[in-house]
Amino acid sequence: MTTWYEGPLAAFDTETTGVDVETDRIVSAAVVVQDAPGTRPRISRWLVNPGVPVPEAATAVHGLTEEHLQHNGRWPAPVVYEIAEQLAEHAALGRPLVVMNAPFDLTLLDRELRRHRASSLDRWFESVPLRVLDPRVLDKHLDRYRKGRRTLTDLCAHYEVTLQDAHDAAADALAAMEVVRALGRRFAARLERLSPADLHTLQANWHAAQARGLQAWFARSGSEEVVSTEWPLRPELPAAA
């Protein structure tokens, strides 16, 4: 029987105007689908004119300028609808969705749906639940005592996954998928009996514990930064933009 990490997977990634899920916007996105390891991935890409200024710091990360997006990007409303529709289709087909640092990308998509479609991400998954695999949460739990950072670039280096064109949404999505497959193989004894549905539930608990640990570290360091325990989607804030 084929294990989940050797079977069909989808992956989702965004590039944005910044790192605040409540106020920043999507400027590009990609969904990558692969039926099995080594097979040619199918890629859907979106380029978005966010309708707001694109900070130079964001452009320095992903290379997308405000002028380029104004001339080549589509308006957000149809794009976020198409993305949510495609994610729901993959869920209906039973494909787990790989999202690196899921609370960022999925919450940002949710806020864009609320902003431009008077909708929410949850509404797309009322009948068929979303099953998320987050390489950051999985790696942190399965290899919790390893020192060092756990960005996508770091995880790719650790699991010997090639990452070309970092901060391109499609490249990052594909790399995150390959990291999840590599995680599955390396920790097969602990993962192969768990279904994506099992892992989705477990990751919510693992992320909450990880967030509480980070919050405690911030408190000891005198930082007032607040770490959300919610995964894979943060709840809507009353004052969300």
Tab-separated table of C-alpha atoms in Angstrom:
chain	number	residue	atom	x	y	z
A	1	MET	CA	0.000	0.000	0.000
A	2	THR	CA	1.369	3.432	-0.975
A	3	THR	CA	2.106	5.650	2.000
A	4	TRP	CA	0.771	9.219	1.977
A	5	TYR	CA	4.231	10.720	1.499
A	6	GLU	CA	4.785	8.632	-1.640
A	7	GLY	CA	1.341	9.401	-3.053
A	8	PRO	CA	-0.464	12.413	-4.538
A	9	LEU	CA	0.192	15.753	-2.828
A	10	ALA	CA	-0.697	19.371	-3.528
A	11	ALA	CA	1.258	22.367	-2.231
A	12	PHE	CA	0.404	26.049	-1.848
A	13	ASP	CA	2.567	29.133	-1.411
A	14	THR	CA	2.249	32.915	-1.671
A	15	GLU	CA	4.473	35.947	-2.026
A	16	THR	CA	3.217	39.078	-0.319
A	17	THR	CA	3.609	42.765	0.432
A	18	GLY	CA	4.821	41.968	3.940
A	19	VAL	CA	4.514	39.684	6.951
A	20	ASP	CA	1.333	40.938	8.661
A	21	VAL	CA	-1.529	38.583	7.780
A	22	GLU	CA	-4.112	41.167	8.824
A	23	THR	CA	-2.936	44.029	6.621
A	24	ASP	CA	-0.577	42.713	3.953
A	25	ARG	CA	-1.651	41.400	0.557
A	26	ILE	CA	-0.906	38.572	-1.851
A	27	VAL	CA	1.144	39.549	-4.923
A	28	SER	CA	1.708	36.057	-6.323
A	29	ALA	CA	0.592	32.532	-5.517
A	30	ALA	CA	1.020	29.005	-6.782
A	31	VAL	CA	-0.529	25.582	-6.345
A	32	VAL	CA	1.646	22.614	-7.293
A	33	VAL	CA	0.284	19.080	-7.701
A	34	GLN	CA	2.347	15.917	-7.989
A	35	ASP	CA	0.870	12.417	-8.256
A	36	ALA	CA	3.986	10.592	-7.063
A	37	PRO	CA	7.663	11.327	-6.355
A	38	GLY	CA	9.635	12.005	-9.521
A	39	THR	CA	6.593	12.669	-11.701
A	40	ARG	CA	6.176	15.970	-13.496
A	41	PRO	CA	4.392	18.493	-11.263
A	42	ARG	CA	1.376	20.438	-12.515
A	43	ILE	CA	1.618	24.104	-11.610
A	44	SER	CA	-1.006	26.837	-11.397
A	45	ARG	CA	0.325	30.369	-10.965
A	46	TRP	CA	-1.320	33.690	-10.159
A	47	LEU	CA	0.128	37.196	-10.342
A	48	VAL	CA	-1.831	39.822	-8.414
A	49	ASN	CA	-2.068	43.595	-8.524
A	50	PRO	CA	-2.721	44.102	-4.797
A	51	GLY	CA	-4.076	47.621	-5.201
A	52	VAL	CA	-1.767	48.909	-2.467
A	53	PRO	CA	1.888	50.023	-2.486
A	54	VAL	CA	4.487	47.257	-2.614
A	55	PRO	CA	7.289	48.090	-0.178
A	56	GLU	CA	10.832	47.978	-1.491
A	57	ALA	CA	11.688	45.502	1.273
A	58	ALA	CA	9.102	43.070	-0.106
A	59	THR	CA	10.344	43.529	-3.670
A	60	ALA	CA	13.874	42.805	-2.438
A	61	VAL	CA	12.631	39.382	-1.283
A	62	HIS	CA	10.502	38.216	-4.216
A	63	GLY	CA	11.604	40.543	-7.022
A	64	LEU	CA	8.090	41.734	-7.918
A	65	THR	CA	7.891	45.491	-8.273
A	66	GLU	CA	4.778	47.595	-7.867
A	67	GLU	CA	5.026	48.713	-11.502
A	68	HIS	CA	5.304	45.132	-12.773
A	69	LEU	CA	2.292	44.036	-10.728
A	70	GLN	CA	0.214	46.997	-11.880
A	71	HIS	CA	0.877	46.134	-15.522
A	72	ASN	CA	0.781	42.338	-15.330
A	73	GLY	CA	-1.163	41.376	-12.221
A	74	ARG	CA	-4.856	40.570	-12.005
A	75	TRP	CA	-7.271	42.076	-9.499
A	76	PRO	CA	-7.382	40.119	-6.220
A	77	ALA	CA	-11.104	39.217	-6.154
A	78	PRO	CA	-11.132	36.635	-8.973
A	79	VAL	CA	-7.681	35.336	-8.035
A	80	VAL	CA	-8.481	34.499	-4.413
A	81	TYR	CA	-11.715	32.839	-5.549
A	82	GLU	CA	-9.794	30.669	-8.034
A	83	ILE	CA	-7.194	29.724	-5.419
A	84	ALA	CA	-9.802	28.736	-2.827
A	85	GLU	CA	-11.751	26.821	-5.465
A	86	GLN	CA	-8.666	24.877	-6.497
A	87	LEU	CA	-7.686	24.068	-2.911
A	88	ALA	CA	-11.216	22.798	-2.281
A	89	GLU	CA	-11.031	20.622	-5.402
A	90	HIS	CA	-7.816	19.011	-4.192
A	91	ALA	CA	-9.348	18.399	-0.771
A	92	ALA	CA	-12.363	16.759	-2.428
A	93	LEU	CA	-9.990	14.470	-4.344
A	94	GLY	CA	-8.274	13.473	-1.099
A	95	ARG	CA	-4.975	15.211	-1.809
A	96	PRO	CA	-3.252	16.503	1.347
A	97	LEU	CA	-2.110	20.122	1.045
A	98	VAL	CA	1.481	21.010	1.897
A	99	VAL	CA	1.866	24.563	3.228
A	100	MET	CA	5.103	25.754	4.792
A	101	ASN	CA	4.205	27.809	7.890
A	102	ALA	CA	0.525	27.279	7.137
A	103	PRO	CA	-0.871	29.891	9.556
A	104	PHE	CA	0.751	32.603	7.469
A	105	ASP	CA	-0.301	31.651	3.934
A	106	LEU	CA	-3.724	30.248	4.788
A	107	THR	CA	-4.640	33.112	7.106
A	108	LEU	CA	-3.524	35.627	4.509
A	109	LEU	CA	-5.707	33.900	1.903
A	110	ASP	CA	-8.610	33.924	4.359
A	111	ARG	CA	-8.221	37.659	4.944
A	112	GLU	CA	-8.070	38.331	1.215
A	113	LEU	CA	-11.284	36.327	0.738
A	114	ARG	CA	-12.957	38.364	3.465
A	115	ARG	CA	-11.623	41.606	2.022
A	116	HIS	CA	-12.498	41.015	-1.630
A	117	ARG	CA	-15.190	38.312	-1.668
A	118	ALA	CA	-17.093	38.803	1.627
A	119	SER	CA	-16.263	35.140	2.221
A	120	SER	CA	-13.827	33.076	4.273
A	121	LEU	CA	-11.559	30.110	3.723
A	122	ASP	CA	-13.566	27.946	6.125
A	123	ARG	CA	-16.634	28.205	3.894
A	124	TRP	CA	-14.823	26.298	1.158
A	125	PHE	CA	-14.186	23.345	3.458
A	126	GLU	CA	-17.529	22.901	5.191
A	127	SER	CA	-18.293	19.609	3.410
A	128	VAL	CA	-14.766	18.327	2.704
A	129	PRO	CA	-12.130	19.140	5.330
A	130	LEU	CA	-8.722	20.494	4.451
A	131	ARG	CA	-5.836	18.205	5.427
A	132	VAL	CA	-2.666	20.264	5.819
A	133	LEU	CA	0.920	19.063	6.085
A	134	ASP	CA	3.221	21.779	7.396
A	135	PRO	CA	6.924	20.878	7.049
A	136	ARG	CA	7.886	23.438	9.678
A	137	VAL	CA	5.607	21.929	12.333
A	138	LEU	CA	6.444	18.352	11.355
A	139	ASP	CA	10.200	18.926	11.423
A	140	LYS	CA	10.065	20.823	14.713
A	141	HIS	CA	8.187	17.971	16.361
A	142	LEU	CA	10.028	15.043	14.812
A	143	ASP	CA	13.529	16.496	15.294
A	144	ARG	CA	12.848	18.904	18.127
A	145	TYR	CA	16.332	19.010	19.619
A	146	ARG	CA	18.160	19.901	16.422
A	147	LYS	CA	19.697	23.347	16.679
A	148	GLY	CA	19.468	26.029	14.024
A	149	ARG	CA	16.787	27.825	12.068
A	150	ARG	CA	13.938	26.057	10.283
A	151	THR	CA	13.136	28.283	7.339
A	152	LEU	CA	12.303	26.588	4.047
A	153	THR	CA	15.873	27.184	2.872
A	154	ASP	CA	17.214	25.570	6.053
A	155	LEU	CA	14.878	22.588	5.767
A	156	CYS	CA	15.830	22.073	2.133
A	157	ALA	CA	19.500	22.027	3.078
A	158	HIS	CA	18.897	19.618	5.956
A	159	TYR	CA	16.769	17.189	3.926
A	160	GLU	CA	18.885	17.539	0.773
A	161	VAL	CA	16.102	19.057	-1.311
A	162	THR	CA	17.015	21.331	-4.207
A	163	LEU	CA	15.472	24.791	-3.938
A	164	GLN	CA	15.793	26.814	-7.123
A	165	ASP	CA	14.459	30.370	-7.403
A	166	ALA	CA	13.722	30.762	-3.703
A	167	HIS	CA	10.824	33.153	-3.000
A	168	ASP	CA	9.130	32.238	-6.243
A	169	ALA	CA	5.761	30.860	-5.109
A	170	ALA	CA	5.837	27.788	-7.358
A	171	ALA	CA	9.459	26.957	-6.518
A	172	ASP	CA	8.819	27.296	-2.792
A	173	ALA	CA	5.650	25.190	-2.969
A	174	LEU	CA	7.439	22.399	-4.835
A	175	ALA	CA	10.383	22.488	-2.419
A	176	ALA	CA	8.051	22.322	0.596
A	177	MET	CA	6.387	19.277	-0.947
A	178	GLU	CA	9.748	17.573	-1.443
A	179	VAL	CA	10.710	18.335	2.158
A	180	VAL	CA	7.493	16.678	3.365
A	181	ARG	CA	8.241	13.591	1.263
A	182	ALA	CA	11.781	13.497	2.667
A	183	LEU	CA	10.423	13.891	6.216
A	184	GLY	CA	8.069	11.001	5.622
A	185	ARG	CA	10.876	8.724	4.491
A	186	ARG	CA	13.266	9.726	7.272
A	187	PHE	CA	10.673	9.293	10.017
A	188	ALA	CA	8.714	6.469	8.366
A	189	ALA	CA	8.562	4.413	11.546
A	190	ARG	CA	6.694	7.243	13.284
A	191	LEU	CA	4.606	8.487	10.373
A	192	GLU	CA	3.624	5.694	7.999
A	193	ARG	CA	0.744	4.444	10.156
A	194	LEU	CA	-0.710	7.947	10.473
A	195	SER	CA	-3.148	9.243	7.882
A	196	PRO	CA	-3.115	12.876	6.678
A	197	ALA	CA	-6.279	13.368	8.759
A	198	ASP	CA	-4.465	12.048	11.844
A	199	LEU	CA	-1.504	14.290	11.134
A	200	HIS	CA	-3.691	17.345	10.626
A	201	THR	CA	-5.111	16.916	14.131
A	202	LEU	CA	-1.728	16.141	15.657
A	203	GLN	CA	-0.045	19.129	14.030
A	204	ALA	CA	-2.589	21.474	15.582
A	205	ASN	CA	-1.541	20.155	18.999
A	206	TRP	CA	2.165	20.141	18.145
A	207	HIS	CA	2.043	23.711	16.850
A	208	ALA	CA	0.219	24.904	19.965
A	209	ALA	CA	2.908	23.364	22.167
A	210	GLN	CA	5.657	24.842	20.002
A	211	ALA	CA	4.013	28.268	20.161
A	212	ARG	CA	3.700	28.127	23.937
A	213	GLY	CA	7.379	27.246	24.195
A	214	LEU	CA	8.329	30.169	21.972
A	215	GLN	CA	6.049	32.485	23.952
A	216	ALA	CA	7.774	31.442	27.165
A	217	TRP	CA	11.163	32.125	25.572
A	218	PHE	CA	10.009	35.605	24.517
A	219	ALA	CA	8.783	36.275	28.069
A	220	ARG	CA	12.146	35.273	29.526
A	221	SER	CA	13.843	37.552	26.993
A	222	GLY	CA	11.657	40.522	27.942
A	223	SER	CA	9.888	40.609	24.567
A	224	GLU	CA	6.200	41.490	24.363
A	225	GLU	CA	5.712	39.639	21.059
A	226	VAL	CA	2.610	37.439	21.043
A	227	VAL	CA	2.759	33.985	19.444
A	228	SER	CA	-0.483	32.526	18.120
A	229	THR	CA	-1.217	28.919	19.049
A	230	GLU	CA	-3.775	28.513	16.249
A	231	TRP	CA	-3.003	26.200	13.316
A	232	PRO	CA	-3.454	26.002	10.341
A	233	LEU	CA	-5.640	29.130	10.307
A	234	ARG	CA	-5.709	32.006	12.766
A	235	PRO	CA	-9.123	33.199	13.928
A	236	GLU	CA	-10.435	36.467	12.539
A	237	LEU	CA	-9.608	39.494	14.655
A	238	PRO	CA	-12.394	42.019	15.290
A	239	ALA	CA	-10.259	44.811	13.807
A	240	ALA	CA	-8.897	42.853	10.842
A	241	ALA	CA	-8.111	45.058	7.820
